[in-house]
C-alpha atoms as one frame of an Amber mdcrd trajectory, in Angstrom:
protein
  -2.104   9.429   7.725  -4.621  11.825   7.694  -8.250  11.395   5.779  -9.425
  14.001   3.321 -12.227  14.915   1.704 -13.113  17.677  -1.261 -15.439  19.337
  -1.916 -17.184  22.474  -3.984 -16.873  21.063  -7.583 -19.825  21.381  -9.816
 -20.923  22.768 -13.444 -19.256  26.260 -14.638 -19.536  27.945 -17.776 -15.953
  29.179 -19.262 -14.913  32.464 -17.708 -16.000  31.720 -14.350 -14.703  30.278
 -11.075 -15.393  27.724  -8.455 -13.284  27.480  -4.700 -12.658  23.466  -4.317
 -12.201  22.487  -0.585 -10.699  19.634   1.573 -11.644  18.974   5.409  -8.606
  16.739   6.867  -9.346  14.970  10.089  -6.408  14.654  12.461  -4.279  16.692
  14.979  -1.352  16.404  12.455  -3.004  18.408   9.420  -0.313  21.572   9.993
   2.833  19.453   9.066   1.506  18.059   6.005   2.562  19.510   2.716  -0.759
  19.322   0.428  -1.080  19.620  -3.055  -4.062  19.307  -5.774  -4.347  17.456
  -8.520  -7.156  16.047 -11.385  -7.384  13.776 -13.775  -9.481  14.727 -16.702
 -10.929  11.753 -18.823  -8.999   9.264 -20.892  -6.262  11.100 -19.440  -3.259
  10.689 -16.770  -3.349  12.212 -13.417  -1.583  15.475 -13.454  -0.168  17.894
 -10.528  -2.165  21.220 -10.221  -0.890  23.017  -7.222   1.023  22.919  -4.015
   1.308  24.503  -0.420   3.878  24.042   2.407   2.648  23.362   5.683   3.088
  26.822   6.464   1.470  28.539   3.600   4.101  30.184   2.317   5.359  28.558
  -0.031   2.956  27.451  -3.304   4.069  25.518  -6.807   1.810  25.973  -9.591
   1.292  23.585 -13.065   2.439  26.058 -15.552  -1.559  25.144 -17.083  -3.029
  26.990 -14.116  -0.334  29.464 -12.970  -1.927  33.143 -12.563  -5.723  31.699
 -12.404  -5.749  29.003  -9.649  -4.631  29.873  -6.407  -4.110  27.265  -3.280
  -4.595  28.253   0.366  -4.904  26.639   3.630  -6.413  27.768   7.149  -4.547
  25.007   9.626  -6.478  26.115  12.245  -9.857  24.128  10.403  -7.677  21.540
   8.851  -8.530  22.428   5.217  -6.889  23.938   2.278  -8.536  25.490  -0.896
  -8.023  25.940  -4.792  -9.404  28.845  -5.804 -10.387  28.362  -9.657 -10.699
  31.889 -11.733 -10.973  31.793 -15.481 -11.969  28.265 -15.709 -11.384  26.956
 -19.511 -12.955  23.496 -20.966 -10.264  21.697 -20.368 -10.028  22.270 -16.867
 -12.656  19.624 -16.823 -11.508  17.221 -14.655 -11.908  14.981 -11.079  -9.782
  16.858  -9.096  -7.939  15.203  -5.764  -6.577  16.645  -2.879  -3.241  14.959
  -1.351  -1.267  14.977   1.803   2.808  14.754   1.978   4.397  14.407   4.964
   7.789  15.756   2.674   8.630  19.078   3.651   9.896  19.960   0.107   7.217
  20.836  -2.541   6.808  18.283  -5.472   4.640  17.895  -8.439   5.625  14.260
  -7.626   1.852  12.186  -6.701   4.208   9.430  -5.670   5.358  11.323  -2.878
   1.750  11.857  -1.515   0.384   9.553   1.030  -2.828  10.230   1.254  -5.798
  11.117  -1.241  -9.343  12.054  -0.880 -11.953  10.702  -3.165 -12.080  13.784
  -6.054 -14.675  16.056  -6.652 -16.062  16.553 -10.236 -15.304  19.776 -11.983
 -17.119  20.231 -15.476 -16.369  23.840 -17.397 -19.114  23.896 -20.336 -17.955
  26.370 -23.623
């Protein structure tokens, strides 16, 4: 298990962009598949993004693809969403999530562990 916690949400204006982080403690961090994902009010949890443990290989909700972009840097334990174009209703808490899988999923199921969300609001 590894702990994780986001950060870098806030208040945007539509158009413009925000980078979300998560710190993971642990010696472990590099062979954890990690993904993003928010749940917007009134509404289900959805998948946003994933990255291998490597970094080379990324899956994207089809709602973000080309405008969102996920990164990592194992070597300080944290990966990133990089937010670009931000609409209303990207407003959302958005989670970051560990997998020890290998595979990429959308799947929240197959992630272990979760951070506590950070609060992204995108005004019109």
């Amino acid at each position: 298990q590894v702990q994780l916690v986001e950060s870098g949400g806030g208040l945007v204006q539509a158009g413009g962009s925000l980078r979300l982080s998560c710190a993971a403690s642990g010696r472990t961090f590099s062979s954890y598949s990690m993904g993003w994902f928010r749940q917007a009010p009134g509404k289900e949890r959805e998948f946003v993004a994933a990255i291998s443990w490597n970094g080379v290989s990324t899956y994207y909700a089809d709602s973000v693809k080309g405008r969102f972009t996920i990164s990592r840097d194992n070597a300080k334990n944290t990966v990133y969403l990089q937010m670009n174009s931000l609409k209303p209703e990207d407003t959302a808490i958005y989670y970051c999530a560990a997998n020890r899988g290998s595979i990429l999923t959308k799947s929240g199921a197959q992630f272990g562990s979760w951070g506590q969300g950070t609060p992204v609001t995108v005004s019109s």
